[in-house]
Structure formats: C-alpha cells, structure tokens
Coordinates of C-alpha atoms in Angstrom, one line a residue:
M200 CA 20.0 -76.1 41.0
K201 CA 22.3 -73.4 40.8
T202 CA 25.3 -73.2 38.2
D203 CA 28.8 -74.2 39.6
V204 CA 31.1 -71.6 38.1
G205 CA 33.5 -71.4 41.3
E206 CA 36.2 -68.5 41.2
A207 CA 38.7 -71.0 42.8
S208 CA 39.3 -72.0 38.7
L209 CA 38.9 -68.4 37.1
Y210 CA 42.7 -68.3 36.7
E211 CA 43.2 -71.9 36.3
K212 CA 45.4 -72.2 32.6
N213 CA 42.8 -74.6 31.1
I214 CA 39.2 -75.2 31.8
V215 CA 36.2 -77.0 30.3
L216 CA 32.9 -75.7 31.2
Y217 CA 30.4 -79.0 30.8
G218 CA 26.7 -79.6 30.8
P219 CA 23.7 -80.3 29.3
P220 CA 22.1 -77.8 26.3
G221 CA 21.2 -74.4 27.1
T222 CA 22.9 -74.2 30.3
G223 CA 24.7 -70.8 29.3
K224 CA 28.4 -72.4 28.4
T225 CA 29.2 -70.4 25.4
Y226 CA 27.4 -67.4 26.9
Y227 CA 30.1 -68.0 29.9
T228 CA 32.8 -68.2 27.9
V229 CA 32.3 -64.6 27.3
I230 CA 32.3 -63.9 30.9
Y231 CA 35.5 -65.8 31.7
A232 CA 37.4 -64.5 28.9
V233 CA 36.7 -60.6 30.4
A234 CA 37.5 -61.7 33.7
I235 CA 40.6 -63.6 33.2
I236 CA 41.9 -60.9 30.9
E237 CA 40.8 -57.6 33.7
N238 CA 41.6 -59.6 36.4
T239 CA 38.5 -59.0 38.2
T240 CA 36.0 -61.8 39.9
L241 CA 33.1 -62.9 38.0
E242 CA 30.8 -61.8 40.5
K243 CA 31.9 -58.0 39.5
L244 CA 31.0 -59.0 36.0
R245 CA 27.9 -60.9 36.3
A246 CA 26.3 -57.5 38.4
E247 CA 27.1 -55.9 35.1
P248 CA 24.9 -55.8 31.8
Y249 CA 25.9 -58.4 29.9
E250 CA 25.4 -56.2 26.9
E251 CA 28.8 -53.9 28.7
V252 CA 30.5 -57.0 29.0
L253 CA 30.0 -58.5 25.5
S254 CA 30.9 -55.1 24.2
R255 CA 34.5 -55.4 25.9
Y256 CA 34.7 -58.8 24.5
T257 CA 34.5 -57.8 21.3
V258 CA 37.2 -55.1 21.7
Y259 CA 39.4 -57.7 23.0
K260 CA 39.2 -60.2 20.4
K261 CA 39.4 -57.3 17.9
E262 CA 42.6 -56.5 19.3
G263 CA 43.8 -60.0 19.1
Q264 CA 43.6 -61.1 23.0
V265 CA 40.3 -63.6 22.2
A266 CA 40.5 -66.4 19.8
F267 CA 37.7 -68.6 19.6
T268 CA 37.1 -71.8 17.6
T269 CA 34.6 -74.8 17.3
F270 CA 35.7 -78.0 17.0
H271 CA 34.3 -80.8 14.5
Q272 CA 35.7 -84.1 13.2
S273 CA 37.2 -82.3 9.7
F274 CA 39.1 -79.8 12.1
G275 CA 42.7 -80.8 12.0
Y276 CA 46.5 -80.2 13.5
E277 CA 46.8 -78.1 10.1
E278 CA 44.4 -75.3 11.4
F279 CA 45.2 -75.4 14.9
I280 CA 49.0 -75.2 14.6
E281 CA 50.5 -75.1 11.6
G282 CA 50.2 -76.6 8.3
I283 CA 50.7 -76.4 4.5
K284 CA 48.5 -74.5 2.5
P285 CA 48.2 -73.6 -1.2
V286 CA 48.0 -70.3 -2.3
L287 CA 47.7 -68.5 -5.5
D288 CA 51.2 -66.5 -6.8
D289 CA 49.2 -63.1 -7.3
E290 CA 46.1 -62.3 -8.5
V291 CA 46.7 -62.8 -12.3
S292 CA 48.2 -66.0 -12.3
D293 CA 46.5 -69.6 -11.5
Q294 CA 50.1 -71.0 -10.2
V295 CA 49.6 -72.5 -7.1
R296 CA 52.6 -72.8 -4.6
Y297 CA 52.5 -74.1 -1.2
K298 CA 53.3 -71.6 2.2
I299 CA 53.8 -72.9 5.7
E300 CA 50.9 -71.5 7.5
P301 CA 50.5 -71.1 11.3
G302 CA 47.5 -72.3 12.7
I303 CA 44.7 -70.4 14.9
F304 CA 46.2 -71.3 18.2
K305 CA 49.6 -71.0 17.2
Q306 CA 49.3 -67.1 16.0
L307 CA 47.7 -66.5 19.8
C308 CA 50.7 -67.9 21.3
E309 CA 52.9 -66.1 18.7
Q310 CA 50.9 -62.6 19.6
A311 CA 51.2 -63.6 23.7
Q312 CA 55.2 -63.7 23.5
Q313 CA 55.1 -60.5 21.3
L314 CA 56.8 -57.6 23.4
E315 CA 55.0 -54.4 24.6
I316 CA 56.7 -51.6 22.5
S317 CA 55.2 -48.4 23.3
S318 CA 56.5 -44.8 22.0
L319 CA 56.9 -42.2 24.3
I320 CA 56.4 -39.6 22.1
P321 CA 53.1 -38.3 21.6
N322 CA 50.9 -39.3 18.6
Q323 CA 53.3 -42.1 17.9
S324 CA 51.9 -45.8 17.9
F325 CA 53.3 -49.1 16.7
S326 CA 51.3 -52.3 15.7
T327 CA 50.8 -55.3 17.9
D328 CA 51.3 -58.1 15.0
T329 CA 55.2 -58.0 15.5
R330 CA 57.2 -59.9 13.0
I331 CA 60.9 -60.2 12.9
W332 CA 63.1 -59.6 9.7
K333 CA 66.7 -59.9 8.8
V334 CA 67.7 -57.1 6.8
S335 CA 71.2 -56.7 4.8
L336 CA 72.2 -52.8 4.9
G337 CA 74.3 -52.3 1.3
R338 CA 76.8 -55.0 -0.1
R339 CA 79.3 -56.4 2.4
E340 CA 82.3 -54.0 1.0
N341 CA 80.2 -51.3 1.6
V342 CA 80.3 -50.1 5.0
Q343 CA 79.1 -46.9 4.0
T344 CA 75.4 -47.4 3.7
K345 CA 75.2 -49.4 7.2
R346 CA 77.1 -46.5 8.3
D347 CA 74.4 -44.2 7.1
C348 CA 71.3 -46.5 8.4
F349 CA 73.1 -46.3 11.9
E350 CA 73.7 -42.9 11.9
N351 CA 70.5 -41.5 10.4
N352 CA 68.2 -44.0 11.8
Y353 CA 66.6 -45.8 8.9
I354 CA 67.2 -48.8 6.8
R355 CA 67.9 -48.6 2.6
I356 CA 67.6 -51.1 0.2
G357 CA 67.9 -50.8 -3.7
W358 CA 66.6 -51.6 -7.2
D359 CA 66.7 -47.6 -7.8
D360 CA 65.6 -48.6 -11.6
L361 CA 62.6 -49.6 -11.0
G362 CA 61.6 -46.1 -10.0
A363 CA 59.9 -44.7 -6.9
N364 CA 56.2 -45.4 -7.4
I365 CA 56.4 -49.7 -7.7
A366 CA 52.5 -49.7 -7.2
D367 CA 51.9 -50.2 -11.0
E368 CA 54.7 -52.2 -12.0
T369 CA 54.2 -55.9 -13.1
E370 CA 57.9 -56.8 -14.4
F371 CA 60.6 -57.7 -12.1
P372 CA 64.0 -58.7 -12.7
N373 CA 63.0 -61.9 -11.1
T374 CA 60.5 -63.3 -8.6
S375 CA 62.9 -63.1 -5.6
V376 CA 63.2 -59.3 -6.3
K377 CA 59.5 -59.2 -6.7
K378 CA 59.5 -61.0 -3.3
I379 CA 61.7 -58.7 -1.5
I380 CA 60.4 -55.8 -2.8
S381 CA 56.7 -56.5 -1.8
D382 CA 58.1 -57.8 1.6
F383 CA 59.6 -54.3 2.4
Y384 CA 56.7 -52.1 1.0
D385 CA 53.3 -54.4 2.1
E386 CA 54.2 -56.9 4.8
M387 CA 56.6 -54.8 6.8
S388 CA 54.9 -53.1 9.4
I389 CA 55.3 -50.0 12.2
G390 CA 56.5 -51.9 15.4
D391 CA 58.0 -55.1 13.3
I392 CA 61.9 -56.0 14.6
V393 CA 64.4 -56.0 12.1
L394 CA 67.6 -57.7 12.8
S395 CA 70.7 -56.5 10.5
L396 CA 73.0 -58.7 8.7
G397 CA 76.6 -59.2 10.7
D398 CA 77.6 -62.7 9.1
Q399 CA 76.1 -65.9 8.5
K400 CA 75.6 -66.3 12.3
H401 CA 75.9 -63.2 13.7
I402 CA 73.9 -59.9 13.6
D403 CA 75.2 -56.6 14.1
A404 CA 72.2 -54.1 15.0
I405 CA 68.5 -54.3 16.6
G406 CA 65.9 -51.9 15.3
I407 CA 62.2 -51.4 15.3
I408 CA 60.3 -50.1 12.3
K409 CA 59.1 -46.6 12.9
G410 CA 57.6 -45.4 9.6
E411 CA 56.1 -46.2 6.2
P412 CA 58.0 -47.1 3.3
E413 CA 59.9 -43.7 1.7
W414 CA 61.8 -42.8 -1.0
L415 CA 65.3 -40.9 -0.6
E416 CA 66.1 -38.5 -3.5
Q417 CA 68.7 -37.2 -1.8
V418 CA 71.1 -40.5 -1.9
D419 CA 72.6 -41.8 -4.6
Y420 CA 71.7 -45.0 -4.3
Y421 CA 69.8 -47.6 -1.9
K422 CA 66.6 -44.9 -2.4
R423 CA 64.0 -47.2 -0.6
S424 CA 63.6 -46.6 3.1
R425 CA 62.0 -47.1 6.2
K426 CA 62.6 -44.9 9.3
V427 CA 64.0 -47.5 12.5
E428 CA 64.7 -46.6 15.9
W429 CA 68.0 -48.6 16.8
I430 CA 67.6 -50.5 20.0
A431 CA 71.5 -51.5 19.7
K432 CA 74.3 -50.8 16.8
D433 CA 77.4 -52.2 16.6
I434 CA 77.2 -55.5 18.4
W435 CA 78.2 -59.0 17.4
E436 CA 75.3 -61.3 18.7
D437 CA 75.2 -64.8 17.3
V438 CA 71.7 -65.6 16.4
Y439 CA 72.9 -69.4 14.5
K440 CA 71.4 -71.3 17.6
S441 CA 68.3 -69.1 18.1
N442 CA 67.2 -69.1 14.1
Q443 CA 67.0 -73.4 14.4
Q444 CA 70.9 -73.4 13.5
T445 CA 70.6 -72.1 10.3
N446 CA 72.6 -69.4 8.4
L447 CA 71.8 -65.9 7.8
T448 CA 71.5 -65.3 3.9
L449 CA 72.4 -62.4 2.0
A450 CA 69.0 -61.9 0.7
T451 CA 68.0 -58.2 1.0
V452 CA 64.8 -58.9 3.1
Y453 CA 63.1 -61.9 4.1
E454 CA 61.2 -62.8 7.6
L455 CA 62.8 -64.4 10.1
K456 CA 60.0 -67.4 10.5
K457 CA 62.1 -70.3 12.4
I458 CA 63.6 -68.0 14.6
N459 CA 63.2 -68.7 18.4
R460 CA 61.1 -65.3 19.7
E461 CA 61.6 -65.8 23.2
E462 CA 65.2 -65.7 22.5
I463 CA 65.3 -62.4 20.7
N464 CA 62.9 -61.2 23.1
Q465 CA 65.2 -61.7 25.9
L466 CA 68.1 -59.8 23.8
I467 CA 66.2 -56.6 22.8
L468 CA 65.2 -56.4 26.6
R469 CA 68.8 -56.6 27.6
Y470 CA 69.9 -54.0 25.2
A471 CA 66.4 -51.7 25.6
E472 CA 67.7 -51.4 29.5
N473 CA 70.3 -48.4 28.5
K474 CA 68.0 -47.1 26.0
R475 CA 64.7 -45.3 27.4
D476 CA 64.6 -42.4 25.3
D477 CA 61.4 -42.5 22.5
L478 CA 60.6 -46.3 23.2
E479 CA 59.1 -48.3 26.2
I480 CA 60.2 -51.8 25.8
E481 CA 59.1 -54.7 28.3
E482 CA 57.5 -58.2 28.2
N483 CA 54.1 -58.8 27.0
K484 CA 52.0 -58.6 30.4
K485 CA 48.7 -59.1 28.6
K486 CA 46.6 -61.9 29.1
Y487 CA 45.2 -64.0 25.9
V488 CA 42.1 -66.4 25.9
F489 CA 41.8 -69.2 23.6
I490 CA 38.0 -70.5 23.7
I491 CA 37.3 -73.6 22.2
D492 CA 33.7 -74.6 21.7
E493 CA 32.5 -78.2 21.4
I494 CA 35.9 -79.2 22.5
N495 CA 34.6 -83.0 22.6
R496 CA 33.5 -82.9 18.8
G497 CA 36.8 -83.2 18.0
N498 CA 39.5 -85.8 17.4
I499 CA 41.8 -84.4 20.3
S500 CA 44.6 -86.5 19.3
K501 CA 44.4 -85.8 15.6
I502 CA 44.0 -81.8 16.8
L503 CA 46.7 -81.0 19.1
G504 CA 49.0 -84.0 18.8
E505 CA 52.2 -83.2 21.0
L506 CA 50.3 -79.7 22.2
I507 CA 48.4 -81.9 24.8
T508 CA 51.8 -82.0 27.1
L509 CA 52.7 -78.4 26.4
I510 CA 49.3 -76.7 27.9
E511 CA 50.3 -78.1 30.8
P512 CA 51.1 -75.4 33.5
T513 CA 54.1 -76.9 34.5
K514 CA 55.1 -77.7 31.1
R515 CA 54.7 -74.1 29.7
L516 CA 57.5 -71.8 28.9
G517 CA 59.6 -69.8 32.2
A518 CA 57.9 -72.8 34.3
P519 CA 60.5 -75.1 35.8
E520 CA 59.6 -77.8 33.4
Q521 CA 59.2 -75.7 30.5
M522 CA 58.7 -77.6 27.5
K523 CA 59.3 -77.0 23.8
V524 CA 58.8 -79.0 20.7
Q525 CA 60.2 -78.7 17.0
L526 CA 56.9 -78.4 14.3
P527 CA 57.1 -80.9 11.9
Y528 CA 56.8 -78.3 8.8
S529 CA 58.4 -75.4 10.2
K530 CA 60.8 -77.0 12.1
S531 CA 61.0 -74.4 14.9
E532 CA 60.7 -74.8 18.4
F533 CA 57.3 -74.5 19.7
G534 CA 56.0 -73.9 23.4
V535 CA 52.7 -72.1 24.8
P536 CA 53.5 -69.4 26.8
Q537 CA 52.3 -68.9 30.6
N538 CA 49.5 -65.8 29.6
V539 CA 47.5 -67.7 27.4
Y540 CA 44.3 -69.3 28.7
I541 CA 42.2 -72.2 27.5
I542 CA 38.3 -72.6 27.5
G543 CA 36.5 -75.5 26.7
T544 CA 32.9 -75.7 26.4
M545 CA 31.4 -79.3 26.4
N546 CA 27.8 -80.2 25.9
T547 CA 27.2 -83.6 27.5
A548 CA 24.1 -84.5 25.4
D549 CA 26.7 -85.0 22.6
R550 CA 28.9 -87.2 24.1
S551 CA 29.3 -88.5 27.8
I552 CA 32.2 -87.0 30.2
A553 CA 33.0 -90.2 30.7
L554 CA 33.9 -91.3 27.0
M555 CA 36.3 -87.9 27.0
D556 CA 39.8 -88.2 25.9
T557 CA 41.8 -89.5 29.4
A558 CA 45.0 -87.1 28.2
L559 CA 42.5 -84.2 28.1
R560 CA 40.7 -84.8 31.2
R561 CA 44.1 -84.8 33.1
R562 CA 44.9 -81.4 31.6
F563 CA 42.1 -79.7 32.1
R564 CA 39.9 -78.6 35.0
F565 CA 36.4 -79.5 34.2
I566 CA 33.3 -77.2 35.8
E567 CA 30.0 -78.4 35.5
M568 CA 27.1 -76.8 34.8
M569 CA 23.5 -77.5 35.0
P570 CA 20.3 -75.7 34.7
N571 CA 19.7 -72.9 36.6
L572 CA 16.0 -72.6 36.9
Q573 CA 16.1 -69.6 39.6
V574 CA 16.5 -67.2 36.1
L575 CA 13.3 -68.6 35.3
E576 CA 11.7 -67.7 38.5
G577 CA 8.3 -65.1 37.7
I578 CA 8.0 -66.3 34.0
N579 CA 4.3 -66.8 33.3
V580 CA 3.1 -67.1 30.3
E581 CA -1.2 -66.9 30.1
G582 CA -1.3 -68.8 33.6
I583 CA 1.7 -71.5 32.6
D584 CA 4.7 -71.3 35.5
I585 CA 7.7 -72.0 33.3
Q586 CA 10.1 -72.2 36.1
K587 CA 7.7 -75.3 37.5
M588 CA 6.9 -76.6 34.1
V589 CA 10.9 -76.9 33.0
D590 CA 11.7 -78.1 36.7
T591 CA 9.2 -81.1 36.4
I592 CA 10.3 -82.2 32.8
N593 CA 14.1 -82.2 33.9
K594 CA 13.1 -84.7 36.8
R595 CA 11.5 -87.0 34.5
I596 CA 14.1 -86.9 32.3
E597 CA 16.6 -87.6 35.4
V598 CA 14.6 -90.7 36.1
L599 CA 14.1 -91.9 32.1
F600 CA 17.7 -91.1 31.2
D601 CA 20.0 -89.0 33.2
R602 CA 21.1 -85.8 34.3
E603 CA 23.6 -85.4 31.2
H604 CA 20.4 -84.5 29.1
T605 CA 18.3 -82.7 31.2
I606 CA 17.0 -79.0 29.3
G607 CA 19.0 -75.7 30.0
H608 CA 17.5 -72.5 31.0
A609 CA 18.5 -70.7 28.1
Y610 CA 15.7 -72.0 26.0
F611 CA 13.1 -70.2 27.9
L612 CA 15.5 -66.9 28.6
N613 CA 13.7 -65.3 25.9
L614 CA 10.4 -65.8 27.6
K615 CA 11.6 -62.5 29.8
K616 CA 11.4 -60.3 26.9
E617 CA 8.2 -61.8 25.0
P618 CA 6.2 -63.8 27.3
T619 CA 3.7 -65.1 24.8
M620 CA 2.1 -68.1 23.5
A621 CA 3.6 -68.0 19.7
N622 CA 6.8 -67.3 21.2
L623 CA 6.5 -70.3 23.9
A624 CA 5.1 -72.8 21.2
G625 CA 7.9 -71.9 18.6
I626 CA 10.7 -73.1 21.2
F627 CA 8.7 -76.4 21.8
E628 CA 7.9 -76.8 18.4
N629 CA 11.9 -75.9 17.3
A630 CA 14.0 -77.1 19.9
I631 CA 12.2 -78.9 22.8
I632 CA 10.5 -81.7 21.0
P633 CA 13.3 -82.1 18.4
L634 CA 15.5 -82.3 21.4
L635 CA 13.2 -85.1 22.9
Q636 CA 12.9 -87.0 20.1
E637 CA 17.0 -87.1 19.7
Y638 CA 17.5 -87.9 23.6
F639 CA 14.9 -91.1 23.4
Y640 CA 15.4 -92.0 19.6
E641 CA 12.1 -91.5 18.9
D642 CA 10.4 -93.5 21.3
Y643 CA 7.6 -91.4 21.6
S644 CA 5.8 -93.4 24.8
K645 CA 8.9 -92.1 26.9
I646 CA 8.5 -88.4 25.1
Q647 CA 4.8 -88.7 26.3
L648 CA 5.8 -89.5 29.8
I649 CA 8.1 -86.6 30.3
L650 CA 5.3 -84.1 28.8
G651 CA 2.8 -85.9 30.9
D652 CA 0.6 -86.5 27.8
N653 CA -0.3 -90.2 29.3
A654 CA -2.5 -88.6 31.6
K655 CA -4.0 -85.8 29.5
A656 CA -7.0 -85.7 27.2
N657 CA -6.6 -85.9 23.3
N658 CA -6.9 -82.2 22.8
L659 CA -4.2 -81.4 25.0
K660 CA -1.5 -84.1 24.2
F661 CA 1.7 -82.8 22.3
I662 CA 2.3 -86.4 21.3
L663 CA -1.0 -88.0 20.3
D664 CA -1.0 -91.7 19.9
T665 CA -4.0 -93.4 18.3
P666 CA -4.6 -97.8 18.2
V667 CA -3.7 -99.3 15.6
Q668 CA -6.5 -101.3 13.6
M669 CA -4.1 -104.2 12.5
D670 CA -7.0 -106.1 10.6
N671 CA -7.6 -102.5 8.5
I672 CA -4.0 -102.7 7.4
F673 CA -2.9 -106.5 7.1
K674 CA -5.0 -109.3 5.0
A675 CA -3.4 -111.5 8.3
I676 CA -1.9 -110.7 11.3
P677 CA 1.7 -111.6 11.2
D678 CA 3.6 -113.3 13.7
V679 CA 6.0 -110.6 14.5
D680 CA 5.8 -107.8 17.2
L681 CA 3.8 -104.9 16.2
P682 CA 3.2 -101.4 17.9
E683 CA -0.3 -101.1 19.5
S684 CA -0.1 -97.4 18.7
K685 CA 1.0 -94.8 16.2
Y686 CA 2.0 -91.4 17.0
C687 CA 1.8 -88.1 15.9
I688 CA 3.0 -84.3 16.7
Q689 CA -0.4 -82.7 17.7
K690 CA 0.3 -78.9 16.6
S691 CA -2.8 -77.8 17.9
A692 CA -1.4 -78.6 21.4
F693 CA 1.2 -76.2 21.4
Q694 CA -1.4 -72.9 21.2
D695 CA -3.2 -74.3 24.4
S696 CA -2.0 -73.2 27.3
Q697 CA -3.8 -76.2 29.1
S698 CA -1.1 -78.5 27.1
Y699 CA 1.6 -76.5 29.3
I700 CA -0.1 -76.6 32.5
G701 CA -0.9 -80.7 32.2
I702 CA 2.7 -81.2 32.1
Y703 CA 3.3 -80.1 35.8
E704 CA -0.3 -80.3 37.3

C-alpha cells in the first residue's frame, strides 16, 4: 500500500493524519509544516534528505512559527487557550499570586497577528515577540516632558531617587513601583509597541521601542528612558472599545493585555503609510503551524471549548463569517488568524476513527496513512525478506482484527542501516510482540496465527504452547472451562532466522 498524503490537502487549514502505529504520521508532520511555511510541495521536500528538512523545521520552531504539543486526558483548556496559574512573587518570597497566562495555542495565534516590523537601518533588528504597552509621559499638567519625548524620539519615566543602577535594589516605595520599573527594564523589549496616554479613552501617539533602557543624566527629572521610533504623534485616537471598553489608567507603564491586536495593527498600518523613513511595517505574511500529536487522546470539548467553531476556515479572522469570542478569564476577544494551520495526528489503534468527536471530524480534513511496505523493499536480514514478512503479518491482522491495527513500516526502517539479527530480535521482542499482546488482549492462540507459529516446529515458535496436564494440577477436574494449553514467549526463537522465515513460508 502507498501512503496517501495528497497535495490537494496541503494548504487546508485543519488536517489530521490518521492510521495504524508506525506509519510515519509524526514524521510527516515535519514535512507538512515545512511545506506549508515555505509554500512548496510535499514531493519537492520528499526528494530532499530528511535531515535537511528537519533542520529547517527546528529553526522555524525556534523562531515561533511552529508549535508542538501532545494531547492527553489531563490536558485542558487552561494549557491550550488560557487559564489562571499560580506564580511566586519573586525568588526570595514564598508568597503566591495568581496570573492569567495564555495557553500554547493562543500564544501562537497572537504571534501570527503581530505586524512585520523591519528596520531600514543596517545592523538594527527588532524583536518578533511584540507586546503592546501604555505609557504616561509626565504628569498631565507637565506637557514639556511629553513634547521632549516626541521631539527626541524616546519615552521617559521617573523615580530618579532610586538611582541609575536598580539591579541591586531590594526595597521599593511600594509593589506597584517595583512592577512598573521591572516592566520598563525587564519586560519591555525592542520591537514592542507603545501607546502614549492622552486621556482615559484616547491615545495621542504610537511608537515602537528601538533601544534598551538608558539613564539621561542631562535632564532634570524622568531620567529613565528608552529610544522610540514614533509612528504617529499628536493624534487623538479612541481606543476604549479596542481595549474591551476599559479605561486607560494613570499608571506609568503597563501592558495592554485586553486590547484588540487586530484593531491596533490596522491603526498602525494606517499611520505607517506616511512614515517609511527608518521602518518598514506590514501585515504578517508568515505562515504558522500548530501540531497536535495524538489528537484523539484528549478530551476535545474540554480542551478546545468555543475554539471548535473559531478554527473553521469560514469563521477565522478576515473571513466573510469571521467570529470572535470573549475569553472567560481575561475577558479579551479572541479569534483564529487565517495564517495559522493545524495538523493533528491520530493513532487508529488507540481509538477507532468512528468514535472520534463528531464536531472535530466536521472541521478537519482526515488523511489516511497506511503502512507503506515499498520502503522495506530490499531489506534482508540473514535470508529474511522483511517486506514479505510484514506484508504477511498485516494480511493476517486484517482478517483476525481489522486494517486499522496493522503494523507500520516505521518499526523496521532501522534495519536499513543495521540489518542484523540482534536488531530484528530487539524490534520483535520490544515492539511487535507487546503490540500484538495489546491488540488481541493476550489471546495467544491468535498471536500464534499471526506469526505462523501454529505451523512451526516447537523450537521455532515465538509463542510456545504446551498442553496443560490437569491431573497433575487439580485433585479433581473442576466442572468449568479450562484452557487446554499454556503459553509462553520463547526468547530463543528471536535469534533464529527460520522463526521469521516461517511467518511467510
């Protein structure tokens, strides 16, 4: 059989690769992810050495374009979308506070929505992990500080009495000051967006952080600064609705976690049209891939929640029927971007495809991946035709069980590099026999049929059966059904080539 991974499904938003164990589903997620990101074909990547494709996949994963997780019964909405999690206040205190943390999928979606910001100045780069901050530039009655910031391309904050070097400071006036200074120095990054406070509902400037924190000795006050590239100054934009109908506060610096990134992106793009001096700002054209291994092992309703609707191509951001939901913890609006692709894998031996969550089946394209025995052609271990042996085993499994529980080619691929009896014996003893035990609930008579042991001499049987001598075990034969034979795994058979040849001859 040939693995069916058709090109037509490559750029669909949601796909699931499903099939028996060992058919290369997880292996193929690497090829799929790279093909999607590079906008190329599967055939082209198959022609390349897998190590080269994997190397590029690792780079994309490191850069945040690929995320990988495995579903299981304990995995939930809090890990996938967002949840409230306990954190320690600092390294020396054992006080616990609770923080709303984005889940792994939400983080990828947020990154996929970030603007592409690149500098036209050589040797100047920007962070890709963009966050949005609100800054108050001086007191309301002190317009000079704000004018100075606008004219000299930076932002400034105070608490000058704490000194230029705050790394060793252990005492702050209060926890809010500590949080503000920590955000300014440690959390705010080059490439982040800053919105200057106008009033509770409006901003009067938009900028992008260009430098690390500096101490301005030449100014009289508000000496802590960061270089900023102002995209727009002296504007008056209402962000009340974009900020989930929440007023901006006077706090000097804080992250706007509720703000609608898509709307702020459009605002930045509108003003950036007339500003192309040092920066190039455009919508994110990169593709992002989220891989879910063992997707059928998780509780889909518990993990995805309302996301089950949002992942539909017609319900994604920018689609004619786009949908957003208000998340239960952060109360922020959330939607799935068009440039996010979801690839799942499903082992049909774990759970039948017929039992899969119906809501999930309707929203994913399912691609079957069956054993591809052509890749085993030519592998010979001491006269054993591996391709023929596996083909025979799978034909018997289809008759005694079903095709969803056949054995994948991946179990035997290592024999290409190391075609030894010791390697083959290890594969059978540690993988194939345990798998058959699980399939047939330790019904060893059926396992014997699968391995052809019913027609072999005793010394060649993997599963050795010996008659049960009832008279030697019981004082009287009980009036119940008793097994006529007992079974044991004969380890010496794993080292004999005739035991394997006897499977198919």
